[in-house]
Amino acid sequence: MRSLETIMMTRGLPLEGLWMRNRKRDLAADAAFMNKMVDEIIAERRKNADATAAKKDMLNAMMTGVDRASGEQLDDVNIRYQINTFLIAGHETTSGMLSCTIYALLKHPQVLEKAYEEVDRVLGPDTGAKPTYQQVTQLTYITQVLKEALRLWPPAPIYGIAPLNDEVIGGKYKLKKDTFIAILVLALHRDPSVWGPNPDAFNPDNFSPRRRRNGDQRLEAFWQRPARLYRPRLCDA
């Protein structure tokens, strides 16, 4: 957690070398510790190939998975960085999404009732049975609920980027190359031109298959990210 805090504090600060020196030193020590720990775990898995093959977890998937297009596998350094990302960044986004989703469900009993109905129908009455992957893919309404929670309360409410070239935003705002700007995701996700006159309302039907089938161009445009035009600044640690 200290590593994540230090990364967020040091990005883009012109005087960071003066007053963040100790924090950056701690960050280097923390990163070295995490790298060593993860490298040891990977090395241990490599030594016990049979045990690795039997495990059904994300580490095993990264160690044994093969890209269908290139035939390549992730090297151990890449796997290390992926695991570190899960450790210092992935945990809080998932917990934040679930917290906001549960809050929304409690505030909207009709949505909660519909979610219960889908879970009972898809997963069945045995609460001790583990859901299968195929069953999870059938939880379409639950997926809508999660997406709507992410729309209203995104775990990363703001991020910074810089254009790779001179750009014009909205046809009138000129932005020079490498100019740092902050994107307020909370505002983007509540644009009335996309979500209607009451964009602050919690409404899982915003992500219903019917709306997608009807070809809602505004919704499609909302998900289109101009990633090729910008360089990330806060989230590229």
Tab-separated table of C-alpha atoms in Angstrom:
chain	number	residue	atom	x	y	z
A	1	MET	CA	0.000	0.000	0.000
A	2	ARG	CA	2.882	2.350	0.782
A	3	SER	CA	4.257	1.695	-2.707
A	4	LEU	CA	1.005	2.715	-4.366
A	5	GLU	CA	0.745	5.874	-2.254
A	6	THR	CA	4.300	6.896	-3.121
A	7	ILE	CA	3.748	6.350	-6.859
A	8	MET	CA	0.633	8.524	-6.835
A	9	MET	CA	2.335	11.298	-4.861
A	10	THR	CA	5.477	11.527	-6.972
A	11	ARG	CA	3.915	11.679	-10.434
A	12	GLY	CA	4.154	15.047	-12.165
A	13	LEU	CA	5.481	17.058	-9.216
A	14	PRO	CA	8.261	19.500	-10.219
A	15	LEU	CA	9.798	19.585	-6.712
A	16	GLU	CA	9.505	15.889	-6.019
A	17	GLY	CA	13.301	15.494	-5.758
A	18	LEU	CA	13.431	17.895	-2.804
A	19	TRP	CA	10.670	16.717	-0.522
A	20	MET	CA	9.942	13.197	-1.755
A	21	ARG	CA	13.473	11.858	-1.571
A	22	ASN	CA	12.828	9.602	1.412
A	23	ARG	CA	9.545	8.335	-0.001
A	24	LYS	CA	11.206	7.469	-3.308
A	25	ARG	CA	13.962	5.642	-1.445
A	26	ASP	CA	11.301	3.637	0.404
A	27	LEU	CA	9.595	2.941	-2.920
A	28	ALA	CA	12.787	1.476	-4.366
A	29	ALA	CA	13.239	-0.739	-1.296
A	30	ASP	CA	9.585	-1.838	-1.400
A	31	ALA	CA	9.800	-2.649	-5.109
A	32	ALA	CA	12.970	-4.693	-4.573
A	33	PHE	CA	11.301	-6.609	-1.748
A	34	MET	CA	8.200	-7.385	-3.809
A	35	ASN	CA	10.250	-8.369	-6.860
A	36	LYS	CA	12.347	-10.772	-4.793
A	37	MET	CA	9.301	-12.303	-3.129
A	38	VAL	CA	7.454	-12.850	-6.417
A	39	ASP	CA	10.554	-14.146	-8.191
A	40	GLU	CA	10.965	-16.768	-5.456
A	41	ILE	CA	7.338	-17.865	-5.822
A	42	ILE	CA	7.713	-18.202	-9.597
A	43	ALA	CA	10.996	-20.088	-9.250
A	44	GLU	CA	9.410	-22.510	-6.781
A	45	ARG	CA	6.562	-23.155	-9.219
A	46	ARG	CA	9.048	-23.769	-12.011
A	47	LYS	CA	10.826	-26.408	-9.913
A	48	ASN	CA	7.597	-28.287	-9.243
A	49	ALA	CA	6.163	-28.549	-12.733
A	50	ASP	CA	3.646	-31.270	-11.843
A	51	ALA	CA	2.229	-29.283	-8.948
A	52	THR	CA	2.097	-26.167	-11.110
A	53	ALA	CA	0.107	-27.942	-13.803
A	54	ALA	CA	-2.423	-29.114	-11.227
A	55	LYS	CA	-3.095	-25.659	-9.824
A	56	LYS	CA	-5.999	-23.669	-11.243
A	57	ASP	CA	-4.957	-20.130	-10.414
A	58	MET	CA	-3.878	-16.969	-12.207
A	59	LEU	CA	-0.157	-17.602	-11.698
A	60	ASN	CA	-0.462	-20.985	-13.359
A	61	ALA	CA	-2.398	-19.431	-16.236
A	62	MET	CA	0.363	-16.873	-16.841
A	63	MET	CA	3.138	-19.467	-16.588
A	64	THR	CA	1.570	-22.015	-18.925
A	65	GLY	CA	-0.627	-19.913	-21.200
A	66	VAL	CA	0.315	-19.427	-24.857
A	67	ASP	CA	-0.778	-16.535	-27.049
A	68	ARG	CA	-2.878	-18.008	-29.843
A	69	ALA	CA	-1.702	-15.504	-32.439
A	70	SER	CA	2.048	-15.415	-31.776
A	71	GLY	CA	2.610	-18.699	-29.949
A	72	GLU	CA	4.598	-16.812	-27.325
A	73	GLN	CA	4.468	-17.152	-23.546
A	74	LEU	CA	4.988	-14.550	-20.843
A	75	ASP	CA	8.524	-14.470	-19.493
A	76	ASP	CA	9.101	-14.529	-15.747
A	77	VAL	CA	9.885	-10.815	-15.502
A	78	ASN	CA	6.609	-9.947	-17.205
A	79	ILE	CA	4.759	-12.315	-14.867
A	80	ARG	CA	6.444	-10.646	-11.900
A	81	TYR	CA	5.244	-7.208	-12.967
A	82	GLN	CA	1.705	-8.499	-13.545
A	83	ILE	CA	1.572	-9.970	-10.031
A	84	ASN	CA	2.927	-6.771	-8.485
A	85	THR	CA	0.174	-4.856	-10.260
A	86	PHE	CA	-2.416	-7.211	-8.760
A	87	LEU	CA	-0.911	-6.759	-5.307
A	88	ILE	CA	-0.670	-2.964	-5.133
A	89	ALA	CA	-3.428	-1.830	-7.492
A	90	GLY	CA	-5.854	-4.610	-8.369
A	91	HIS	CA	-7.126	-5.316	-4.875
A	92	GLU	CA	-8.602	-1.888	-4.158
A	93	THR	CA	-10.392	-1.499	-7.469
A	94	THR	CA	-12.291	-4.758	-6.998
A	95	SER	CA	-13.183	-4.042	-3.368
A	96	GLY	CA	-14.246	-0.502	-4.258
A	97	MET	CA	-16.508	-1.724	-7.035
A	98	LEU	CA	-18.123	-4.331	-4.765
A	99	SER	CA	-18.644	-1.805	-1.966
A	100	CYS	CA	-20.420	0.637	-4.282
A	101	THR	CA	-22.436	-2.162	-5.887
A	102	ILE	CA	-23.693	-3.462	-2.538
A	103	TYR	CA	-24.590	0.087	-1.490
A	104	ALA	CA	-26.561	0.606	-4.698
A	105	LEU	CA	-28.391	-2.707	-4.325
A	106	LEU	CA	-29.420	-1.888	-0.764
A	107	LYS	CA	-30.696	1.510	-1.915
A	108	HIS	CA	-32.668	-0.034	-4.803
A	109	PRO	CA	-34.573	-3.084	-3.511
A	110	GLN	CA	-36.264	-3.701	-6.870
A	111	VAL	CA	-32.841	-4.106	-8.497
A	112	LEU	CA	-31.700	-6.352	-5.647
A	113	GLU	CA	-34.773	-8.554	-6.063
A	114	LYS	CA	-34.124	-8.933	-9.785
A	115	ALA	CA	-30.479	-9.789	-9.088
A	116	TYR	CA	-31.565	-12.453	-6.559
A	117	GLU	CA	-33.912	-13.962	-9.122
A	118	GLU	CA	-31.141	-14.282	-11.689
A	119	VAL	CA	-28.722	-15.832	-9.220
A	120	ASP	CA	-31.320	-18.375	-8.054
A	121	ARG	CA	-32.206	-19.251	-11.635
A	122	VAL	CA	-28.657	-19.610	-12.933
A	123	LEU	CA	-26.807	-21.051	-9.943
A	124	GLY	CA	-29.589	-23.145	-8.478
A	125	PRO	CA	-30.658	-23.755	-4.868
A	126	ASP	CA	-27.423	-25.350	-3.596
A	127	THR	CA	-25.540	-22.483	-1.924
A	128	GLY	CA	-22.553	-24.753	-1.295
A	129	ALA	CA	-21.906	-25.483	-4.969
A	130	LYS	CA	-19.127	-23.535	-6.651
A	131	PRO	CA	-20.287	-21.551	-9.693
A	132	THR	CA	-18.812	-22.674	-12.993
A	133	TYR	CA	-17.390	-20.329	-15.598
A	134	GLN	CA	-20.323	-21.084	-17.882
A	135	GLN	CA	-22.782	-20.145	-15.146
A	136	VAL	CA	-21.024	-16.875	-14.417
A	137	THR	CA	-21.252	-15.865	-18.083
A	138	GLN	CA	-25.031	-16.288	-17.834
A	139	LEU	CA	-25.348	-13.694	-15.051
A	140	THR	CA	-26.185	-10.950	-17.521
A	141	TYR	CA	-28.206	-8.764	-15.158
A	142	ILE	CA	-25.526	-8.969	-12.469
A	143	THR	CA	-23.066	-7.788	-15.123
A	144	GLN	CA	-25.317	-4.816	-15.889
A	145	VAL	CA	-25.452	-3.962	-12.173
A	146	LEU	CA	-21.656	-4.069	-11.884
A	147	LYS	CA	-21.167	-1.911	-14.980
A	148	GLU	CA	-23.642	0.663	-13.728
A	149	ALA	CA	-21.856	0.812	-10.361
A	150	LEU	CA	-18.583	1.357	-12.213
A	151	ARG	CA	-20.184	4.122	-14.260
A	152	LEU	CA	-21.397	6.070	-11.232
A	153	TRP	CA	-18.491	5.348	-8.902
A	154	PRO	CA	-15.379	4.429	-10.918
A	155	PRO	CA	-12.523	3.150	-8.708
A	156	ALA	CA	-10.150	5.499	-10.547
A	157	PRO	CA	-12.207	8.732	-10.661
A	158	ILE	CA	-9.455	10.772	-12.290
A	159	TYR	CA	-6.364	10.068	-14.368
A	160	GLY	CA	-3.741	12.072	-16.204
A	161	ILE	CA	-2.682	11.844	-19.841
A	162	ALA	CA	-0.698	13.837	-22.382
A	163	PRO	CA	-1.255	13.939	-26.168
A	164	LEU	CA	1.382	12.416	-28.417
A	165	ASN	CA	0.812	15.233	-30.930
A	166	ASP	CA	-0.894	18.628	-31.018
A	167	GLU	CA	-4.629	17.988	-30.742
A	168	VAL	CA	-7.932	19.883	-30.772
A	169	ILE	CA	-10.543	18.689	-28.265
A	170	GLY	CA	-14.198	19.158	-29.089
A	171	GLY	CA	-13.311	21.111	-32.183
A	172	LYS	CA	-12.230	24.213	-30.237
A	173	TYR	CA	-9.794	23.452	-27.393
A	174	LYS	CA	-6.207	23.373	-28.635
A	175	LEU	CA	-3.827	21.118	-26.759
A	176	LYS	CA	-0.107	21.059	-27.470
A	177	LYS	CA	1.937	17.893	-27.568
A	178	ASP	CA	2.963	16.497	-24.144
A	179	THR	CA	0.674	18.913	-22.266
A	180	PHE	CA	-0.452	17.234	-19.070
A	181	ILE	CA	-4.229	17.155	-18.534
A	182	ALA	CA	-6.435	15.492	-15.929
A	183	ILE	CA	-9.508	13.543	-17.040
A	184	LEU	CA	-12.393	13.577	-14.541
A	185	VAL	CA	-13.999	10.200	-15.143
A	186	LEU	CA	-16.900	10.986	-12.814
A	187	ALA	CA	-17.982	13.767	-15.170
A	188	LEU	CA	-17.525	11.680	-18.306
A	189	HIS	CA	-19.698	8.930	-16.858
A	190	ARG	CA	-22.550	11.354	-16.108
A	191	ASP	CA	-22.837	13.053	-19.474
A	192	PRO	CA	-26.567	13.724	-20.131
A	193	SER	CA	-26.034	13.425	-23.880
A	194	VAL	CA	-25.168	9.748	-23.322
A	195	TRP	CA	-27.150	8.745	-20.248
A	196	GLY	CA	-30.246	10.901	-20.563
A	197	PRO	CA	-31.698	13.735	-18.433
A	198	ASN	CA	-31.030	11.982	-15.106
A	199	PRO	CA	-27.487	10.583	-15.400
A	200	ASP	CA	-26.988	10.427	-11.616
A	201	ALA	CA	-29.698	7.766	-11.254
A	202	PHE	CA	-28.631	4.155	-10.702
A	203	ASN	CA	-30.121	2.252	-13.625
A	204	PRO	CA	-28.642	-1.122	-14.698
A	205	ASP	CA	-30.795	-0.975	-17.841
A	206	ASN	CA	-28.235	1.496	-19.183
A	207	PHE	CA	-26.247	-1.622	-20.091
A	208	SER	CA	-29.086	-3.867	-21.184
A	209	PRO	CA	-28.650	-6.046	-24.293
A	210	ARG	CA	-31.726	-4.339	-25.732
A	211	ARG	CA	-30.036	-0.961	-25.684
A	212	ARG	CA	-26.968	-2.386	-27.400
A	213	ARG	CA	-29.089	-4.206	-29.991
A	214	ASN	CA	-30.944	-1.007	-30.800
A	215	GLY	CA	-27.639	0.509	-31.896
A	216	ASP	CA	-27.400	3.311	-29.358
A	217	GLN	CA	-24.542	5.227	-30.967
A	218	ARG	CA	-24.080	7.458	-27.942
A	219	LEU	CA	-23.425	4.465	-25.721
A	220	GLU	CA	-21.045	2.947	-28.259
A	221	ALA	CA	-19.134	6.226	-28.521
A	222	PHE	CA	-18.890	6.390	-24.747
A	223	TRP	CA	-16.819	3.201	-24.668
A	224	GLN	CA	-14.534	4.279	-27.508
A	225	ARG	CA	-11.256	5.386	-25.902
A	226	PRO	CA	-8.783	7.390	-28.072
A	227	ALA	CA	-5.877	5.507	-26.478
A	228	ARG	CA	-3.660	5.770	-29.538
A	229	LEU	CA	-3.664	9.574	-29.253
A	230	TYR	CA	-2.501	9.893	-25.652
A	231	ARG	CA	0.278	8.889	-23.330
A	232	PRO	CA	-0.751	7.884	-19.769
A	233	ARG	CA	0.879	9.838	-16.976
A	234	LEU	CA	-0.596	8.724	-13.642
A	235	CYS	CA	-1.485	5.136	-14.321
A	236	ASP	CA	1.628	3.821	-16.091
A	237	ALA	CA	3.550	2.758	-12.983
